[in-house]
Coordinates of C-alpha atoms and ligand atoms in Angstrom, one line a residue:
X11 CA 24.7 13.1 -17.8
X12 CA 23.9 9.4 -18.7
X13 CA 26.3 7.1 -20.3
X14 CA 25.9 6.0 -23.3
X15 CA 26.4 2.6 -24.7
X16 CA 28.6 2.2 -27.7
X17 CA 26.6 2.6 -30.7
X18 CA 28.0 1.0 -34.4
X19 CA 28.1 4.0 -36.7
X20 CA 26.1 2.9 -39.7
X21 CA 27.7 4.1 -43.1
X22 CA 25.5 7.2 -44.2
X23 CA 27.4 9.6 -46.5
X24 CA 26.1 13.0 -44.4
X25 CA 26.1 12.3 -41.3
X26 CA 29.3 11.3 -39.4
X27 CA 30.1 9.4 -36.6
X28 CA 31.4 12.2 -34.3
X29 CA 28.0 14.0 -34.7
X30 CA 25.8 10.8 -34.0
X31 CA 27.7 10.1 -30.8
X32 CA 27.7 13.8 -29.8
X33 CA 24.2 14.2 -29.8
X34 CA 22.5 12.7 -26.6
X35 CA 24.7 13.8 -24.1
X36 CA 23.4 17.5 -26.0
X37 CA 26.3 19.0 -24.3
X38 CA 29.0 19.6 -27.1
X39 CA 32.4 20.9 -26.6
X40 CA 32.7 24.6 -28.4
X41 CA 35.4 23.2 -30.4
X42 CA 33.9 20.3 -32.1
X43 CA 33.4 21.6 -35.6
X44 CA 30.8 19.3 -36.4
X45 CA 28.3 21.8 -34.2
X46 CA 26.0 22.7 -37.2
X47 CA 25.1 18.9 -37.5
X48 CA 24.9 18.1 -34.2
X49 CA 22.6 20.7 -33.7
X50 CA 20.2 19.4 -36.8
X51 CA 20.2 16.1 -35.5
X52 CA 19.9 17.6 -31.7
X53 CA 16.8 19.2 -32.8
X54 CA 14.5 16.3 -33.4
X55 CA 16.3 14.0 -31.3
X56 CA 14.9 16.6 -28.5
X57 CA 11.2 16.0 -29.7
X58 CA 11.2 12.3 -31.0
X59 CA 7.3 12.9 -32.4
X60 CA 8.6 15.2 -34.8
X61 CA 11.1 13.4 -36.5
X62 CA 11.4 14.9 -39.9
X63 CA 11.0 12.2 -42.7
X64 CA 14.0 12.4 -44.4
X65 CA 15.3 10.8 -41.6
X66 CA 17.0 8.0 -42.7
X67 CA 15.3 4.7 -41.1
X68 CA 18.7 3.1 -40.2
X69 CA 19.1 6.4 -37.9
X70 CA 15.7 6.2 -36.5
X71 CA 16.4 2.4 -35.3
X72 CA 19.5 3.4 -34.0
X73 CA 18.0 6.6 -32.6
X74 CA 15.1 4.4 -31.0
X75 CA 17.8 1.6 -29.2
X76 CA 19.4 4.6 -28.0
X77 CA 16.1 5.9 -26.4
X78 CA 15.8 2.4 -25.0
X79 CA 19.1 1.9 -23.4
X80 CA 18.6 5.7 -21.8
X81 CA 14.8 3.7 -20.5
X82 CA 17.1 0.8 -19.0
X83 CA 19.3 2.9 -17.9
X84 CA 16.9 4.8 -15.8
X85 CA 14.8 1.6 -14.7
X86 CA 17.9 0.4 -13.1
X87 CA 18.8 3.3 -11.0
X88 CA 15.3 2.6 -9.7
X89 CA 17.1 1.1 -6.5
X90 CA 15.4 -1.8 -4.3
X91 CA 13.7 0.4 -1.5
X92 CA 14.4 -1.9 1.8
X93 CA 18.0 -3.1 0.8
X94 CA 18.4 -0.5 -2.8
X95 CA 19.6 -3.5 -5.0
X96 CA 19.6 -2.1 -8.3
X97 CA 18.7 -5.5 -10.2
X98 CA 15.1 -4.6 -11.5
X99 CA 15.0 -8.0 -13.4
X100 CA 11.4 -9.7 -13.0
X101 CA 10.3 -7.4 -10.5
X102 CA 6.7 -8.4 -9.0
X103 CA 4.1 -5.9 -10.9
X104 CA 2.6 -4.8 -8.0
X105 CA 5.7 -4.3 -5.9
X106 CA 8.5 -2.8 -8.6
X107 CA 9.6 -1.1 -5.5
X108 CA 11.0 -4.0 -3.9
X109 CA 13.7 -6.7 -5.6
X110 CA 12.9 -10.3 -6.2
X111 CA 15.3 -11.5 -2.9
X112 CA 12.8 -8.9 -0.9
X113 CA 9.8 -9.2 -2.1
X114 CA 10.0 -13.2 -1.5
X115 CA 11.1 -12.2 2.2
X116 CA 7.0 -10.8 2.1
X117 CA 5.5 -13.5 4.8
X118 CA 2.2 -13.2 3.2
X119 CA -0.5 -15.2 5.5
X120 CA -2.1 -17.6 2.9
X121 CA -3.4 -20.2 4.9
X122 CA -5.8 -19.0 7.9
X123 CA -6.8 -21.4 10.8
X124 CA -8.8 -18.8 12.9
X125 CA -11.6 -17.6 10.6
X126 CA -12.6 -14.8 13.5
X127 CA -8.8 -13.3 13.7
X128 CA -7.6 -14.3 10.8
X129 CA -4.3 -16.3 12.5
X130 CA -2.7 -18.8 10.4
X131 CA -2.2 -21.2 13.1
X132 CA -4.1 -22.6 16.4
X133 CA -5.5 -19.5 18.1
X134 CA -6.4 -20.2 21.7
X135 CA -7.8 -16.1 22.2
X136 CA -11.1 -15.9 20.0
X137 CA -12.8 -19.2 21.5
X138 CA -12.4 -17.5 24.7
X139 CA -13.7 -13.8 23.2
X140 CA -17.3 -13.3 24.1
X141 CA -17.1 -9.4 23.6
X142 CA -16.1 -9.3 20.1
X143 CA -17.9 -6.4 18.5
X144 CA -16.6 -7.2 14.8
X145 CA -16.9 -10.0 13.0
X146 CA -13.4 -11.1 11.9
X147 CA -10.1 -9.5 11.6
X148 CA -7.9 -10.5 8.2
X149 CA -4.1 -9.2 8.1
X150 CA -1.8 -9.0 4.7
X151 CA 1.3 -10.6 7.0
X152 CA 2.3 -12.3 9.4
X153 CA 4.5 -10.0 12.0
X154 CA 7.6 -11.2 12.4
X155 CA 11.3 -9.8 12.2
X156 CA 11.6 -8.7 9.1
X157 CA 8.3 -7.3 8.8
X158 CA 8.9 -5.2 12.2
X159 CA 12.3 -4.0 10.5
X160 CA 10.2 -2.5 7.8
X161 CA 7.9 -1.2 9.8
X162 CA 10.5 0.5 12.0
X163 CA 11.8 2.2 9.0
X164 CA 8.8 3.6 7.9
X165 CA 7.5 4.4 11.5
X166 CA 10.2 6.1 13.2
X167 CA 12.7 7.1 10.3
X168 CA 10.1 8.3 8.2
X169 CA 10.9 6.6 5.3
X170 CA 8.5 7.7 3.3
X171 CA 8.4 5.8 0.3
X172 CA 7.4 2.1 1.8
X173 CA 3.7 3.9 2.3
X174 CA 2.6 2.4 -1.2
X175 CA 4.0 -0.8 -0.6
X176 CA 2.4 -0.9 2.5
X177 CA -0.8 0.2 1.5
X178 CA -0.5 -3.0 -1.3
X179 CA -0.2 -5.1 0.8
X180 CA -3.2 -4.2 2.8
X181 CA -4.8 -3.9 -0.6
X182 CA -4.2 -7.6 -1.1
X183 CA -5.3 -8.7 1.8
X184 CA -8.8 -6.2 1.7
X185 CA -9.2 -8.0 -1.7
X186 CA -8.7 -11.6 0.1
X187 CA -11.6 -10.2 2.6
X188 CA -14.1 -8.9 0.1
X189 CA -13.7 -13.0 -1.8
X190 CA -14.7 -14.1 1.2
X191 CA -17.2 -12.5 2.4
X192 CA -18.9 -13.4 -1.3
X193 CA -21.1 -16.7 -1.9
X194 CA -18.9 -19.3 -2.6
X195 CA -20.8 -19.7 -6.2
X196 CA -19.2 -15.8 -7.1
X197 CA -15.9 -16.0 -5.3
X198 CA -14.0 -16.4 -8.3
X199 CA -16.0 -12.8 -10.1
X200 CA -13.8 -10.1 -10.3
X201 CA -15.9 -7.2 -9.5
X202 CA -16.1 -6.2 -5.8
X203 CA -19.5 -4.1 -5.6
X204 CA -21.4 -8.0 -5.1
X205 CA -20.4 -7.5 -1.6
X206 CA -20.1 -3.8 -1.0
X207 CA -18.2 -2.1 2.0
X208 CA -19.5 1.4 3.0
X209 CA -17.0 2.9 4.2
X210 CA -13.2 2.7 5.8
X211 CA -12.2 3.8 9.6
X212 CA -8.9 4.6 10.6
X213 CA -8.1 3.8 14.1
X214 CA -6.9 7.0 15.6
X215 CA -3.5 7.4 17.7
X216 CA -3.3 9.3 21.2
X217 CA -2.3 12.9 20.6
X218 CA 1.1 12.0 22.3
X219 CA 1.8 9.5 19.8
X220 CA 1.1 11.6 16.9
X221 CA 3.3 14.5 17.9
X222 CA 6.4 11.8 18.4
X223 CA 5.8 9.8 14.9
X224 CA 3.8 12.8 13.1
X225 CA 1.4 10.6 11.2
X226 CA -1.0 7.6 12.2
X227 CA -0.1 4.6 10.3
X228 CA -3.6 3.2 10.6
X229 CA -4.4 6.7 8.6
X230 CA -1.8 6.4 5.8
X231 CA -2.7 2.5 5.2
X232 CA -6.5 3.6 5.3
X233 CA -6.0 6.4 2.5
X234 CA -4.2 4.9 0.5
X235 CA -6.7 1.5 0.3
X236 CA -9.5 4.1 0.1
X237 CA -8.1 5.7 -3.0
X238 CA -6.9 2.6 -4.4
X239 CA -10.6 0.6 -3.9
X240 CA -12.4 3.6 -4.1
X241 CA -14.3 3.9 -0.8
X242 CA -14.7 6.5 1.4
X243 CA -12.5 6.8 4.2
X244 CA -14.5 8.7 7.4
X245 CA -12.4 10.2 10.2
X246 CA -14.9 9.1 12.5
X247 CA -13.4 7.6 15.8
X248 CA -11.2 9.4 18.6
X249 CA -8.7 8.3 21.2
X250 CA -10.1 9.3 24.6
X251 CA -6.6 8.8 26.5
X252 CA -2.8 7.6 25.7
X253 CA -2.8 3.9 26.3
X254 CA 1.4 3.8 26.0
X255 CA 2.7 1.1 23.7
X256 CA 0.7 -2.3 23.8
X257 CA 3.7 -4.6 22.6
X258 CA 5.2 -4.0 26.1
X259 CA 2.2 -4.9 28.3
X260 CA 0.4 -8.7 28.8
X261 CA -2.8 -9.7 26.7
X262 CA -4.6 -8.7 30.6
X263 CA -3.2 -5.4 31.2
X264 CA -4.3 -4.7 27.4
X265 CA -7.7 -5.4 27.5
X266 CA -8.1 -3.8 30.5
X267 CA -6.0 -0.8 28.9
X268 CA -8.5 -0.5 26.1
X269 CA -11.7 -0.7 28.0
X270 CA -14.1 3.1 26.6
X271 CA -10.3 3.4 25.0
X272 CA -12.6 5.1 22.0
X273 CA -15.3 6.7 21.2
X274 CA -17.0 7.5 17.7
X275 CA -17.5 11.5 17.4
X276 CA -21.7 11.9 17.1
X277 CA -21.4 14.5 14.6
X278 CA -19.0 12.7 11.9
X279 CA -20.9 9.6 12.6
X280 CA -23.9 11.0 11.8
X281 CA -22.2 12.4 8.7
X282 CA -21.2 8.8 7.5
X283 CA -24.7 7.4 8.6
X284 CA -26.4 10.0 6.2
X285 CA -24.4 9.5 3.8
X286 CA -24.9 6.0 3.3
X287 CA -28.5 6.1 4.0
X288 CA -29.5 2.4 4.0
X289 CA -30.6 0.0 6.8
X290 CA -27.5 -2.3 6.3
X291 CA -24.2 -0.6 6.5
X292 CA -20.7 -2.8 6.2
X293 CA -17.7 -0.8 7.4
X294 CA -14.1 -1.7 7.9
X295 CA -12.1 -0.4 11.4
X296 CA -8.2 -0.2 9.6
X297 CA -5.3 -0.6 12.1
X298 CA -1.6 -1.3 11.5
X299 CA -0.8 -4.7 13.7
X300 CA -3.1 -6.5 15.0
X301 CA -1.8 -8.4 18.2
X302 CA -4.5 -9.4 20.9
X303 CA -7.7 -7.6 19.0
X304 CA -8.3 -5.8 21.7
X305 CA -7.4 -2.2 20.4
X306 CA -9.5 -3.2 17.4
X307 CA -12.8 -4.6 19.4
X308 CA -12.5 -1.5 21.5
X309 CA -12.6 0.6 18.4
X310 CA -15.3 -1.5 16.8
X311 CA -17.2 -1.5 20.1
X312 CA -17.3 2.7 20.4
X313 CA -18.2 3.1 16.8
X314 CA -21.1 -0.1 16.7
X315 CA -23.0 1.7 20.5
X316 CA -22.9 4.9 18.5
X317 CA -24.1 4.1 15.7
X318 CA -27.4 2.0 17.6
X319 CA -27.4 5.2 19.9
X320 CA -28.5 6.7 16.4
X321 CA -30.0 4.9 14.3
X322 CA -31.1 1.6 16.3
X323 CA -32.9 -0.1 13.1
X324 CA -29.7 -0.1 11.8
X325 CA -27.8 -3.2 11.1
X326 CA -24.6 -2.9 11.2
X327 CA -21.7 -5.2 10.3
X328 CA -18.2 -4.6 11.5
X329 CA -14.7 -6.4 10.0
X330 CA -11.4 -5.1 11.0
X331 CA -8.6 -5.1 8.3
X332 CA -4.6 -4.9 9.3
X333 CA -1.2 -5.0 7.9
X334 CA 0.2 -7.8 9.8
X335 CA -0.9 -10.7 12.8
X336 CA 1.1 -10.6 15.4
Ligands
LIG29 ZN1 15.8 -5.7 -2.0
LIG30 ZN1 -8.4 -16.1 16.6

């Protein structure tokens, strides 16, 4: 039962105070006598779209600021979901899931210095890439402590609920990417077909991985930008071998970690090939972090030989899109 706020009683010969105040919480004591008129005023209180017209319109506008405080009421037990602060004052529009303090804790990349990556500072790997089998990476955040924190909460204690914000932030940066890759005359048009993307790839986890987290973050991210943008998402790619966790291992051991790391299944890629039927196809390889690139090229690498092994007249153009830059 929700608590009301003390409402004046307005002077109104038939209906008294007792029974105004009794109303909302609908649950009345058998030994109020006022029952009869609680009950005619519980009635259209229950469906406010048929309040009768002899309804008297100083009730209705204190039936209506009730209705509203039961709204604020409700709004605020709408708790903060990374550290459930119950202030919902100026919450961001497109993260009402997260309090002001948090949501300005967001280290949103802004700036970027490395065009191919996507870093925000100096980036002494790309120059040195000559391998690269997409053409640039762009990541919401940066990773640092508290977005690993966040991450750890949604990753291994299934916290469930930080999926959507995740997936807007990955949504923002997607929309960053899409600006971009648009003539610099239409970067400031709102519709997002002048530089159309085909279709989204998850990059799969090892088996092992998926049995220990039960769901592939690169997956959840993926479907939720593909519902959200409304492009296809195509299962496409597979993890030939468990590559054990990459944060542990040096920027070496990784690439050699991730060499035929992937490979694109011939029947689902032929699938997404036929279904966008056209001789230039833009598609985005979706991954979580993205620390060295080299999970990503490798990914980008399978799926690009298969698709020439295919359909060689194709031209194909590869971008990889990720939560956060290590
Ligand atoms: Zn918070
Ligand atoms: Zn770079």
């Amino acid at each position: 039962m929700i608590a009301m706020p003390y409402v004046t009683p307005v002077a109104m010969p038939y209906v008294t105070p007792i029974a105004l105040s009794s109303v909302i919480p609908i649950a009345l004591p058998s030994s109020v006598s006022t029952q009869p008129v609680a009950r005619s005023l519980a009635r259209p209180l229950a469906l406010p779209n048929v309040l009768p017209i002899h309804i008297p319109a100083k009730l209705r506008t204190i039936i209506k600021a009730m209705r509203q405080s039961v709204q604020l009421l409700t709004a605020t037990s709408s708790a903060c979901l990374i550290c459930g602060n119950t202030d919902s004052r100026s919450r961001h529009p497109r993260f009402i899931s997260l309090c002001t303090p948090c949501f300005r804790q967001i280290p949103w990349i802004t700036r970027i210095e490395c065009d191919v990556c996507g870093r925000p500072e100096y980036c002494p790997d790309c120059p040195r890439r000559s391998d690269a089998a997409f053409l640039c990476n762009r990541s919401a955040v940066r990773y640092n402590t508290r977005i690993r924190e966040w991450l750890a909460l949604y990753k291994y204690r299934g916290h469930e609920a930080l999926a959507p914000l995740f997936g807007e932030m990955l949504t923002a940066a997607y929309q960053g990417l899409v600006k971009e890759l648009r003539p610099r005359e239409l970067r400031n048009e709102t519709t997002e077909t002048l530089y159309p993307i085909d279709a989204l790839i998850p990059v799969p986890v090892s088996s092992e991985r998926l049995a220990e987290r039960e769901f592939n973050q690169a997956e959840r991210l993926g479907a939720y930008l593909a519902e959200r943008v409304q492009i296809p998402l195509h299962h496409v790619m597979q993890r030939t071998r468990h590559s054990g966790k990459q944060s542990y291992k040096t920027r070496g051991a990784r690439l050699r970690d991730t060499h035929n790391l992937f490979t694109a299944d011939p029947a689902l890629t032929a699938s997404l090939l036929t279904a966008r039927n056209q001789s230039h196809i833009r598609l985005i390889i979706v991954d979580d972090i993205y620390t060295t690139g080299s999970t990503a090229n490798a990914c980008a690498t399978a799926l690009a030989e298969e698709i020439r092994r295919q359909r060689p007249a194709v031209f194909v153009e590869l971008f990889i899109l990720t939560l956060a830059r290590s």
